[in-house]
Coordinates of C-alpha atoms in Angstrom, one line a residue:
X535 CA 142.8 14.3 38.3
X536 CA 140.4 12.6 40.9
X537 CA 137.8 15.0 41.2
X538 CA 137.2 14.0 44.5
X539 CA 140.6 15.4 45.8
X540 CA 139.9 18.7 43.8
X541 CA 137.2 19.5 45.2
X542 CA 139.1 18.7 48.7
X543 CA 142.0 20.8 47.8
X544 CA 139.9 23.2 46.5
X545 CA 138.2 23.6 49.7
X546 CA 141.2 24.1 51.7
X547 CA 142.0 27.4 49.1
X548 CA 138.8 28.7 49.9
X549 CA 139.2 28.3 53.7
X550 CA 142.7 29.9 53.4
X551 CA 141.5 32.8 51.0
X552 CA 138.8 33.4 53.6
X553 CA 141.0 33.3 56.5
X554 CA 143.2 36.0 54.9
X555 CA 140.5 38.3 53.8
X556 CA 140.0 37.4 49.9
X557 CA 136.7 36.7 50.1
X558 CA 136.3 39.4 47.7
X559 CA 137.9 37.4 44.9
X560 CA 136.3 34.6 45.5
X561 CA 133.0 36.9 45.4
X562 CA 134.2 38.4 42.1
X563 CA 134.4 35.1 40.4
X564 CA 132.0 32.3 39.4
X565 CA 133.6 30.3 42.2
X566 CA 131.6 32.0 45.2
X567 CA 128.4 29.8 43.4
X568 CA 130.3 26.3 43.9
X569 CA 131.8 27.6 47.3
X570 CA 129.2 25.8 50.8
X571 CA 128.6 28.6 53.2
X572 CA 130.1 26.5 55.8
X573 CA 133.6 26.6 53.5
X574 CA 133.7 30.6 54.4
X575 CA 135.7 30.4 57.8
X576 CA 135.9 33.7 58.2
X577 CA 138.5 35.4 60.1
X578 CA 139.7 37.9 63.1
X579 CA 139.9 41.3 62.7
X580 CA 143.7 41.0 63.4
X581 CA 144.5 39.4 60.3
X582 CA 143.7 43.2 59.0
X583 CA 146.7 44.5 61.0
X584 CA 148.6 42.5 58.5
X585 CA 149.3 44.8 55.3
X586 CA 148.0 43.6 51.5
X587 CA 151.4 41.9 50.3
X588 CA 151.9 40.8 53.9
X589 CA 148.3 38.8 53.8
X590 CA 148.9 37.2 50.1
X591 CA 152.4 35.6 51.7
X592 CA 150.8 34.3 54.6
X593 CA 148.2 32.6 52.6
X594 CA 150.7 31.2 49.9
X595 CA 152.6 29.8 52.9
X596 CA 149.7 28.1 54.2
X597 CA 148.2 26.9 51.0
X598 CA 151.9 24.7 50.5
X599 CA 154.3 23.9 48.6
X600 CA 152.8 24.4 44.6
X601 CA 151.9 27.9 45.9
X602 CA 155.2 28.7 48.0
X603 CA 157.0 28.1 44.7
X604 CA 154.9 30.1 42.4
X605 CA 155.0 32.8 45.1
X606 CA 159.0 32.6 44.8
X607 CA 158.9 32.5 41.0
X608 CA 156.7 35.8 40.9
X609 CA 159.0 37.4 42.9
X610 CA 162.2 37.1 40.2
X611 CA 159.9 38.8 37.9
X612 CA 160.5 42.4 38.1
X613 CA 158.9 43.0 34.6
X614 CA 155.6 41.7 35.9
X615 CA 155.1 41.8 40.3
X616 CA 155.1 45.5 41.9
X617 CA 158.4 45.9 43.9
X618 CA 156.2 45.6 47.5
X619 CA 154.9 42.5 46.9
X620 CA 157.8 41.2 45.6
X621 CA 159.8 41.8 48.9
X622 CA 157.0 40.3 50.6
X623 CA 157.6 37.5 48.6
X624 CA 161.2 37.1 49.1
X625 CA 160.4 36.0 52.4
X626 CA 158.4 33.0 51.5
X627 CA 160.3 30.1 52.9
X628 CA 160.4 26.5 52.1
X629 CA 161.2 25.2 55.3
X630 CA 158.2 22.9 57.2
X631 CA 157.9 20.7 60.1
X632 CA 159.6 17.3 59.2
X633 CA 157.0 14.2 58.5
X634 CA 157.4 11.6 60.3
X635 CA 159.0 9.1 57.9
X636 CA 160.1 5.7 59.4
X637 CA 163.5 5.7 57.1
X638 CA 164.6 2.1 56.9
X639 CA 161.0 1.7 56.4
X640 CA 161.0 3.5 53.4
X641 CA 165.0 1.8 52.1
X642 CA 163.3 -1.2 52.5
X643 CA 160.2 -0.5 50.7
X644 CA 161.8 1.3 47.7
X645 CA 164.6 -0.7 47.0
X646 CA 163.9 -4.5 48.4
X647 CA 167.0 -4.6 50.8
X648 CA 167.8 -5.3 54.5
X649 CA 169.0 -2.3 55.8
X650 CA 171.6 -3.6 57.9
X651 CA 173.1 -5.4 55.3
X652 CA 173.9 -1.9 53.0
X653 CA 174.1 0.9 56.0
X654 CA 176.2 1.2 59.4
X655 CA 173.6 3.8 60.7
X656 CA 170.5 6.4 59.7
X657 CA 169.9 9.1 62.1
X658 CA 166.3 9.0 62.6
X659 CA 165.4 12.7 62.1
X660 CA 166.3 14.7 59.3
X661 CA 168.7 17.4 59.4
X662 CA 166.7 19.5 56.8
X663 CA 163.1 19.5 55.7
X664 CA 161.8 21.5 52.7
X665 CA 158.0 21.5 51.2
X666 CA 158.9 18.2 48.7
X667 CA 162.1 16.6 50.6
X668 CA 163.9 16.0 53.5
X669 CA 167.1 14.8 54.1
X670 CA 169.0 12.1 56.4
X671 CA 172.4 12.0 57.2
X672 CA 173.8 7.8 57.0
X673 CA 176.9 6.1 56.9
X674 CA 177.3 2.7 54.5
X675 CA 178.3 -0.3 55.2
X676 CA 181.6 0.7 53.2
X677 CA 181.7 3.9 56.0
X678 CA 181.4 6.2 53.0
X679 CA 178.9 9.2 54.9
X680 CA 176.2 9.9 52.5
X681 CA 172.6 11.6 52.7
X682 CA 169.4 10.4 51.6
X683 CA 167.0 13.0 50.5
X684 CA 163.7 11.3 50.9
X685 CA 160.2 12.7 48.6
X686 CA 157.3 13.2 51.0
X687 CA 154.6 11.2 51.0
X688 CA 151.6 12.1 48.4
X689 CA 153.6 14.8 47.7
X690 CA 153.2 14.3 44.5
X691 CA 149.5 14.2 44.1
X692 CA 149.3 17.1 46.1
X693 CA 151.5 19.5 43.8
X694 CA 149.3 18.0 40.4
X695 CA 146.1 19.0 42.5
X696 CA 147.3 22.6 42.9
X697 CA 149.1 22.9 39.6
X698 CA 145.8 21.7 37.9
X699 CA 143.4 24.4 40.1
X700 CA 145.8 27.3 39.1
X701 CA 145.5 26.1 35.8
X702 CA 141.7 26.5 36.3
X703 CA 142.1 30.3 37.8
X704 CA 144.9 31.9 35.3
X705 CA 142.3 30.6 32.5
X706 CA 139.4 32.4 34.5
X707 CA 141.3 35.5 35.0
X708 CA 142.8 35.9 31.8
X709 CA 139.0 34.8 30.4
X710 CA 137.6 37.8 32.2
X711 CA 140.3 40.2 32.3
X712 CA 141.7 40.3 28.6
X713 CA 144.5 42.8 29.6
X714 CA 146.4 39.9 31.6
X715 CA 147.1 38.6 28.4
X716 CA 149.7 40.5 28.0
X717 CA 151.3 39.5 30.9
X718 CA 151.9 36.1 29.8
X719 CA 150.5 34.6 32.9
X720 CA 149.7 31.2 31.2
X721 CA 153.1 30.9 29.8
X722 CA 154.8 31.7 33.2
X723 CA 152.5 28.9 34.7
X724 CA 153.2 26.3 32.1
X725 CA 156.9 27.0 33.1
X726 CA 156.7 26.9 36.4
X727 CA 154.5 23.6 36.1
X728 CA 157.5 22.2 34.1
X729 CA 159.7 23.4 36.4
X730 CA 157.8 21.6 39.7
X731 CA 157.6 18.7 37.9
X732 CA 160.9 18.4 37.2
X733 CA 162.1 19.1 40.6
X734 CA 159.6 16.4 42.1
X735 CA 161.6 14.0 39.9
X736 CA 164.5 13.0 41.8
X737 CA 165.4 10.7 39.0
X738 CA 165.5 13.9 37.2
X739 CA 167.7 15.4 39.8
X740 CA 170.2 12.2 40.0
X741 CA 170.7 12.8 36.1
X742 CA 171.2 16.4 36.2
X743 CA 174.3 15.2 38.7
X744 CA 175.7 13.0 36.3
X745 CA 175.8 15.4 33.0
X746 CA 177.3 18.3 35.5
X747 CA 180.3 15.7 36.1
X748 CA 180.7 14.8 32.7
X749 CA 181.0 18.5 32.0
X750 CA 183.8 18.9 35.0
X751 CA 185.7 16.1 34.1
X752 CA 189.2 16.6 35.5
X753 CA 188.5 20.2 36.5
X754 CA 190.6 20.9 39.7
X755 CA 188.8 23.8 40.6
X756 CA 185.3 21.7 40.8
X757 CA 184.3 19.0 43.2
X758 CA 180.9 17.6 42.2
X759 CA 179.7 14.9 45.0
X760 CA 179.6 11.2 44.4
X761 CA 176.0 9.6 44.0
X762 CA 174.9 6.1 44.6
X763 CA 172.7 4.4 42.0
X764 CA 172.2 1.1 43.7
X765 CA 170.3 3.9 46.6
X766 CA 168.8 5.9 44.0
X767 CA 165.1 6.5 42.2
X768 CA 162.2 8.6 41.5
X769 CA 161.4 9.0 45.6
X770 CA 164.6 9.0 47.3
X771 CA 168.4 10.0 46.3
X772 CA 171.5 9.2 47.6
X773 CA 174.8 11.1 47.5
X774 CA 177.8 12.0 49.4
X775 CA 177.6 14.1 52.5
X776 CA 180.0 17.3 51.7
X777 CA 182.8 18.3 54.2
X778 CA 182.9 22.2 53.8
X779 CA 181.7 25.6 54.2
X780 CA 179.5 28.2 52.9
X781 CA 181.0 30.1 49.9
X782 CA 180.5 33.4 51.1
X783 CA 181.8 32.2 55.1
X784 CA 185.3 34.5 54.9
X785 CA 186.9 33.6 58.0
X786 CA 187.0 29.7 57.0
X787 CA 188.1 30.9 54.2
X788 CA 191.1 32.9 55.7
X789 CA 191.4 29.7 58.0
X790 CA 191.9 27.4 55.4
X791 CA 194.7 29.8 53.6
X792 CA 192.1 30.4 50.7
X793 CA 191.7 34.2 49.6
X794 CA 188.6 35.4 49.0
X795 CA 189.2 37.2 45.4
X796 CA 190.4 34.0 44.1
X797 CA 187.5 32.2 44.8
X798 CA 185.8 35.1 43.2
X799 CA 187.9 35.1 40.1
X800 CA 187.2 31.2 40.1
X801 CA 183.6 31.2 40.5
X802 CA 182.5 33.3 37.8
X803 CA 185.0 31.3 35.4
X804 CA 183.1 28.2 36.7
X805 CA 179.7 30.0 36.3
X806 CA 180.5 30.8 32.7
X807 CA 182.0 28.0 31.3
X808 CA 178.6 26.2 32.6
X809 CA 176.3 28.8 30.9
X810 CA 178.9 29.8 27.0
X811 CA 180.4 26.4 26.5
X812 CA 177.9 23.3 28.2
X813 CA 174.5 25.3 27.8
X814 CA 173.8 23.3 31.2
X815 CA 174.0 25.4 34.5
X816 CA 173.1 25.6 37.4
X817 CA 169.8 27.5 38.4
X818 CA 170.1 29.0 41.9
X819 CA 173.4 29.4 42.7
X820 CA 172.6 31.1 46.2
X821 CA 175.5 30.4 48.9
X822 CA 173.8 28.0 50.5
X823 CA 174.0 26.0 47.7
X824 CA 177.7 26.5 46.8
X825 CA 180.3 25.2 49.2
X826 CA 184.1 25.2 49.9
X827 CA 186.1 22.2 51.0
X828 CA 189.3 23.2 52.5
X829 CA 191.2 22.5 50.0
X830 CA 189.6 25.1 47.7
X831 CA 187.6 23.3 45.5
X832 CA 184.2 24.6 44.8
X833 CA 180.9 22.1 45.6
X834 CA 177.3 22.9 43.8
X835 CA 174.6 21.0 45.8
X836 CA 171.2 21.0 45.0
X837 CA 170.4 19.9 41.5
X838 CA 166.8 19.9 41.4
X839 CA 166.4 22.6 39.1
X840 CA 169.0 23.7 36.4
X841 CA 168.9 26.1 33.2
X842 CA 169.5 24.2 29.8
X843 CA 170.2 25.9 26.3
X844 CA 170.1 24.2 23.1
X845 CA 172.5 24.8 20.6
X846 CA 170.2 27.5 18.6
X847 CA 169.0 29.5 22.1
X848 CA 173.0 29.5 22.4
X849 CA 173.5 31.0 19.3
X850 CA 171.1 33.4 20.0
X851 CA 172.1 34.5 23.5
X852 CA 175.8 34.6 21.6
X853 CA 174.3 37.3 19.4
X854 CA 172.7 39.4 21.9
X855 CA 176.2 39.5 23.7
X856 CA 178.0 40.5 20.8
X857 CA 175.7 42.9 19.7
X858 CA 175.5 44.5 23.2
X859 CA 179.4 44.9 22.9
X860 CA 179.2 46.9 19.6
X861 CA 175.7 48.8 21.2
X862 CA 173.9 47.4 18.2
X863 CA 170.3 48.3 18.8
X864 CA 168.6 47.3 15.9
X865 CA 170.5 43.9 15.7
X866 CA 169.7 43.2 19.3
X867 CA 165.8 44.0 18.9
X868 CA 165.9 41.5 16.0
X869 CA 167.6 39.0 18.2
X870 CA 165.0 39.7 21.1
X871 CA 162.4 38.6 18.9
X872 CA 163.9 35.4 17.5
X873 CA 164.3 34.2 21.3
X874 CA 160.6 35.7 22.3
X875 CA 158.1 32.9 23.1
X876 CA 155.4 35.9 22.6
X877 CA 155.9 39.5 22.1
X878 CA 153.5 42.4 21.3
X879 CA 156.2 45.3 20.0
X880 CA 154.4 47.8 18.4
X881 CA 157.5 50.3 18.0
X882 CA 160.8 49.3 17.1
X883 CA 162.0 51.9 17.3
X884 CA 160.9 53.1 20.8
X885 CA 162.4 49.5 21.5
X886 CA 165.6 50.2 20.5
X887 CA 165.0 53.9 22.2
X888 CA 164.6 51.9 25.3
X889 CA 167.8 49.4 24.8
X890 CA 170.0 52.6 24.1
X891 CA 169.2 54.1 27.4
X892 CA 171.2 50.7 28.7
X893 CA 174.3 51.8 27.4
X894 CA 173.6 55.3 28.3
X895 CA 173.8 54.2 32.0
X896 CA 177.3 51.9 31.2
X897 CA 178.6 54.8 29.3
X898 CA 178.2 57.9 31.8
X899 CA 178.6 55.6 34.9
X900 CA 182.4 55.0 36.0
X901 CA 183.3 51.3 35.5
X902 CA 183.5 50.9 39.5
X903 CA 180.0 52.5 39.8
X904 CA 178.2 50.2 37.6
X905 CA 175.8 47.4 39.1
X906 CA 174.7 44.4 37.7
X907 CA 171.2 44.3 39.5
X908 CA 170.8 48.0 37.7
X909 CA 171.4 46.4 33.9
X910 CA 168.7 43.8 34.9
X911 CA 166.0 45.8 36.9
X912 CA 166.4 48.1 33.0
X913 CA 166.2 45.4 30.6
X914 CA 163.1 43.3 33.2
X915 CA 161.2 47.1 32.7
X916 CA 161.9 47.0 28.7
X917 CA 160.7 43.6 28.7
X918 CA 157.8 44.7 30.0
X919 CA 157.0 48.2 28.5
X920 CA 157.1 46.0 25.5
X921 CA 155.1 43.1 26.0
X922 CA 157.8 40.8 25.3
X923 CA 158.1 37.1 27.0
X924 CA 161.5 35.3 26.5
X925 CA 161.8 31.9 27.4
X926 CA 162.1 30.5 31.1
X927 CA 166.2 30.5 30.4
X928 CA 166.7 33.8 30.5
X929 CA 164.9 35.1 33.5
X930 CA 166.9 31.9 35.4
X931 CA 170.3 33.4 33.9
X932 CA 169.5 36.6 34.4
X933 CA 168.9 35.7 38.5
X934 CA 171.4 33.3 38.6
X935 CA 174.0 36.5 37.1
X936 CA 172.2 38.4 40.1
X937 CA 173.0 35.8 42.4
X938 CA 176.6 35.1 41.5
X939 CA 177.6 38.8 41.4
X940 CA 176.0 39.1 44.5
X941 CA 178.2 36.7 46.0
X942 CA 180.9 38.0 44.5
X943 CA 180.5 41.8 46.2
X944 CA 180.7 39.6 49.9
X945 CA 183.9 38.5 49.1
X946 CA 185.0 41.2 46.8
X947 CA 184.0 44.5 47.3
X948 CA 186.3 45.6 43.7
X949 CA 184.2 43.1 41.6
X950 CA 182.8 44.3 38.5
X951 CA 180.9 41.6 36.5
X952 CA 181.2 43.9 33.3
X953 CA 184.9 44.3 33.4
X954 CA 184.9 40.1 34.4
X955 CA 182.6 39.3 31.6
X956 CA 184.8 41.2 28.7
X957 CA 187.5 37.9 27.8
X958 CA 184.5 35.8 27.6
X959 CA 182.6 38.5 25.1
X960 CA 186.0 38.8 23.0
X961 CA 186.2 35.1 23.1
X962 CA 182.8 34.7 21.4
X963 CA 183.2 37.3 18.9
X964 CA 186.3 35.3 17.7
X965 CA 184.7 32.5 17.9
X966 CA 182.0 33.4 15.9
X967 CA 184.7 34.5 13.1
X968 CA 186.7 31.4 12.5
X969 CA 186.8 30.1 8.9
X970 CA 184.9 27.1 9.9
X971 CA 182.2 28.9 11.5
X972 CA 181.8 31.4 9.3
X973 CA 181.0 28.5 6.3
X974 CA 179.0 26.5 9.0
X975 CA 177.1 29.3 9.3
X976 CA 176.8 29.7 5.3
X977 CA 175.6 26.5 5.0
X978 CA 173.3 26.6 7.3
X979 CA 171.1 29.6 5.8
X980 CA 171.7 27.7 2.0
X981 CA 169.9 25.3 3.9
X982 CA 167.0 27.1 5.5
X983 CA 166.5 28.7 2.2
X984 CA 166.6 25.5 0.1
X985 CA 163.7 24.3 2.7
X986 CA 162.3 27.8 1.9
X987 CA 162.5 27.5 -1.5
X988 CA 160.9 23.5 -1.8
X989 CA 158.1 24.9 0.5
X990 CA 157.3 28.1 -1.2
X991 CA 155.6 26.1 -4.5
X992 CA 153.3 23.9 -1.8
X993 CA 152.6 26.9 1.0
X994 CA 151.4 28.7 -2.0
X995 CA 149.5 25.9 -3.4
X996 CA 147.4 25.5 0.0
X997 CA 147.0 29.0 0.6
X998 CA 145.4 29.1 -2.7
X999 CA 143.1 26.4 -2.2
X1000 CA 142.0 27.6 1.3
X1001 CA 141.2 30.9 -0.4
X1002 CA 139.1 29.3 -3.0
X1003 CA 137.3 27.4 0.1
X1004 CA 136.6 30.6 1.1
X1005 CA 138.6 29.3 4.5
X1006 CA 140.1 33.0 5.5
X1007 CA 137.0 35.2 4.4
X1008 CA 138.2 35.6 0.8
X1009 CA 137.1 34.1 -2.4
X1010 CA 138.9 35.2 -5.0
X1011 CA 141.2 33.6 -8.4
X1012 CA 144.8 34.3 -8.8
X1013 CA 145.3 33.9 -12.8
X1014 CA 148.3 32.3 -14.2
X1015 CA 149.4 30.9 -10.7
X1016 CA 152.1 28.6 -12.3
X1017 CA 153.7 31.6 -14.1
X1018 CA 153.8 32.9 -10.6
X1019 CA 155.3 30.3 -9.1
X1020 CA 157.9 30.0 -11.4
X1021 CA 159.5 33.6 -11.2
X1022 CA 159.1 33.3 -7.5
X1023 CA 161.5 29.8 -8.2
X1024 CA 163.6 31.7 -10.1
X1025 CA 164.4 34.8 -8.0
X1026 CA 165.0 32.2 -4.8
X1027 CA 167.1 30.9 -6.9
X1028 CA 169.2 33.8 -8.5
X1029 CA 169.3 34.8 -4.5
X1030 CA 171.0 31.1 -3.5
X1031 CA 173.3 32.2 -6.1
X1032 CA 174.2 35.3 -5.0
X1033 CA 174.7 34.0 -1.2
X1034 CA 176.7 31.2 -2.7
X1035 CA 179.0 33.7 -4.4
X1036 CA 179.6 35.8 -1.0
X1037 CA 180.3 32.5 0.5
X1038 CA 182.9 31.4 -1.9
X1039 CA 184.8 34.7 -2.2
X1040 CA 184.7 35.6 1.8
X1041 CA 186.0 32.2 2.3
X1042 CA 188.3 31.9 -0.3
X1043 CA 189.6 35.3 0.6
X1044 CA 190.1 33.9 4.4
X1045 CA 192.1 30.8 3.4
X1046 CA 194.1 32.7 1.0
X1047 CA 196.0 34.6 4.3
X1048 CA 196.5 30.7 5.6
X1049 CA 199.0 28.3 4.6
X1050 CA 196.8 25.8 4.2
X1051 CA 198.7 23.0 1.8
X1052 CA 198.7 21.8 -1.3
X1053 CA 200.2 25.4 -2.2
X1054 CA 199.8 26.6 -5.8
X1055 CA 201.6 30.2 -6.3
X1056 CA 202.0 30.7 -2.7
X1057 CA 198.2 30.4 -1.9
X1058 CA 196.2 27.5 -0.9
X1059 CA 194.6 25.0 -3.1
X1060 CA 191.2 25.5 -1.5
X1061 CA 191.3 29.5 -1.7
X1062 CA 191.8 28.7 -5.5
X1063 CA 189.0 26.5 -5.5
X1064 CA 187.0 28.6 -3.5
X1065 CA 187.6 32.0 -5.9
X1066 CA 186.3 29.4 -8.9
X1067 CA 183.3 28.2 -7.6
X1068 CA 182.8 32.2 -6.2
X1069 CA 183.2 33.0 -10.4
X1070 CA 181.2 30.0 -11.7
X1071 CA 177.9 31.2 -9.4
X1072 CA 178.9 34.8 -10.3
X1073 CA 178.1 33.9 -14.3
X1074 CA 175.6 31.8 -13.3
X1075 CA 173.9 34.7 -11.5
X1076 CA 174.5 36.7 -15.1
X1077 CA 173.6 34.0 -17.3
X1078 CA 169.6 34.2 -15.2
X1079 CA 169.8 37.8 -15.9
X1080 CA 170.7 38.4 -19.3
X1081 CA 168.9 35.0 -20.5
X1082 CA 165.4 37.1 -20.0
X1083 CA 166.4 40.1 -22.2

């Protein structure tokens, strides 16, 4: 970054953390030695009338949009931000003056075109104006209405200036204050900074469209808007305007003939598909971003920011459901750590202590008594009694779940997300038992352990020669290290065949219920098959064994 513009945008944070009454951090850090006297504005007396949480929103407000959005980050983690700050921070709000963008201007600039010849009209002003964006409402020269969300200017440069001086401050404090380690506060900025970043990206955003229409193809319960690509890059975005109403708006929907528990019902089905079956959803699904159109179809705007899930972080979320169904503890601490970016657990046990008090609460509360927000505000204090950081995927799920149930108890004060979420639990469980997925599953581990196994010999090899380079602080000779090697080769292998043999006779056993043809005595060629190769590995296990004696 132009150092030149740090050290401007780094003045303005000094100004502001004076003009709040920080001057004490700034004192506290090597900063106060770079900072000109003339920097240190000062400030009234009044701004002491304003509390502590009160003063750090004010600031984060005024520093702009990098900080309004960390400041809103913060305040979805529970594990880590005291509850009075966090409703402080609640209130931070996106919405700034417009800037004064000459529109067609801009079209014309982007895109090469004569306005006139592609659009009927452009009202001048936007309608809506957040930190990075604001949008127009226009009508094409076709008469299709659309809206052009338009980047500000610089905005850009402006956000990679902030990102990169909290960069520089989170390294300071964590530098000085080793304890803050522990609250991952470099791993929470590198995923907001991914985050920002993405949402600057309006490119990014016109994408994010496109793969959430694949995935409601044909739906008739889902209306996602048109966009328009011969309008659309990385600084403006065009799509259609939206004729509706706010989800959670129940007179329209008693207007329109639409009852509200439907919509409900509709909504979470919608929400979960997006989350168990496209690992693509949506990641603030607040009301003002979900709309009705009179005829009952539901509309997510705002794609600027969505959760994904690869196949494996699926899996793994799968697990931690299914365990949490059967109140597995141990399974579901195991789980937790797979998924952790970074965790510091120094008690199992006391973990799965911790977990167990969860279904305490779901077990002695009465089904209509139970709260969503309760379940999360548990699990966000285990998370952090434990030092454990999941990945940015979770805490978005975990506030979208907030957000939809939230909805859901406008419009439907007898919704219980537990009761809603059971079909969807059962379905995985089933899922997760099918034939097919059951041997996928199989051959999948032969395979981690065959990568195992064709490592092992090398790993070893290397860790032996940095020990003999005296590279970790030992120096010592391992005799025979080939003998070694080979009856660790041998057990790895005696263990492949012993999973192999489980595999064979579980899955021979499950296709020998099926009718699966060619038949052979009433039971399917493959089950035979299967209970062969379940033998063969079985004597091959036996031959390894007795071959020794």
């Amino acid at each position: 970054m132009d150092s030149i513009k740090k050290i401007k945008r780094f003045s303005k944070i000094v100004s502001v953390l004076s003009k709040y009454g920080f001057e004490e951090i700034l004192s506290r850090s090597p900063l106060e030695a770079l900072t000109p006297d003339f920097l240190n504005t000062g400030h009234t007396q009044d701004i002491f009338t304003q509390n502590f949480n009160q003063r750090i929103r004010l600031a984060l407000e005024e520093l702009g949009p990098a900080y309004i959005k960390f400041g809103q980050l913060l305040s979805n983690r529970k594990d880590l931000v005291p509850k009075e700050l966090i409703l402080e921070l609640k209130k931070l709000q996106d919405n700034v003056p417009p800037e004064p963008i000459d529109i067609e201007a801009r079209l014309e600039e982007e895109f090469g075109i004569v306005v006139r010849d592609h659009f009927l009209e452009i009202e001048p002003m936007p309608f809506a104006a957040a930190s990075i964006s604001q949008v127009y409402r226009a009508r094409l020269i076709t008469g299709d209405r659309v809206i052009l969300k338009v980047k500000r200017s610089n905005i850009q440069q402006i956000i990679e200036s902030d990102l990169a001086l909290i960069r520089d401050l989170i390294f300071f404090l964590e530098k000085k204050y080793v304890r803050l380690q522990k609250l991952f506060i470099s791993e929470i900025e590198r995923s907001f900074e991914n985050s920002i970043l993405k949402e600057l990206s309006l490119v990014n955003e016109y994408q994010n469209i496109e793969r959430f229409r694949k995935n409601f193809e044909g739906s008739k319960d889902v209306y996602v808007p048109k966009t328009y690509k011969d309008y659309c890059n990385n600084n403006i975005l065009c799509m259609e305007f939206i004729e509706g109403f706010k989800i959670t708006d129940i007179e329209q929907l008693r207007t329109h003939g639409i009852e509200p528990k439907k919509i409900v019902e509709k909504g979470f089905d919608i929400y979960l598909k997006q989350l168990l079956d496209d690992g693509f959803f949506h990641a603030d699904p607040h009301p003002g971003n979900i709309f009705i159109q009179p005829n009952g179809q539901i509309v997510f705007i705002d794609f600027g920011s969505m959760g994904v899930l690869t196949v494996t972080e699926r899996d793994l979320l799968e697990d931690v459901v299914i365990n949490f169904g059967l109140k597995n503890t141990r399974k579901i601490v195991r789980s937790l750590k797979k998924m952790a970016i970074k965790h510091y657990i120094e008690d199992d046990k006391q973990l799965e202590r911790d977990i167990s008090d969860i279904f305490d609460y779901l077990e002695y509360n009465t089904v209509d008594t139970i709260e969503v927000q309760v379940i999360i505000k548990k699990f966000n204090n285990i998370l952090n009694r434990n030092h454990v950081l999941l990945p940015e995927y979770v805490y978005i799920l975990l506030r979208g779940v907030a957000l939809i149930e939230g909805i859901g108890q406008q419009l439907d004060a007898d919704l219980n997300v537990q009761k809603s979420m059971r079909p969807y639990a059962a379905k995985l469980a089933k899922e997760k038992l099918y034939p097919q997925n059951v041997a996928k599953k199989a051959i999948k581990n032969l395979s981690d352990l065959k990568d195992l196994m064709d490592d092992i010999p090398e790993d070893t090899l290397r860790l032996i020669e940095k020990l003999n380079n005296d590279q970790l602080a030992l120096n010592f000779k391992i005799a025979e290290i080939r003998l070694i090697l080979a009856i660790i080769k041998t057990s790895i292998n005696k263990l492949v065949l012993a999973i192999l043999t489980l595999t064979f006779g579980i899955g021979a056993s499950m296709l020998a219920n099926t009718k699966v043809r060619p038949l052979i005595l009433d039971m399917p060629l493959l089950a035979w098959v299967g209970y062969g190769m379940s033998i063969f590995t079985g004597l091959s296990i036996l031959y390894y064994v007795f071959r020794k004696k």
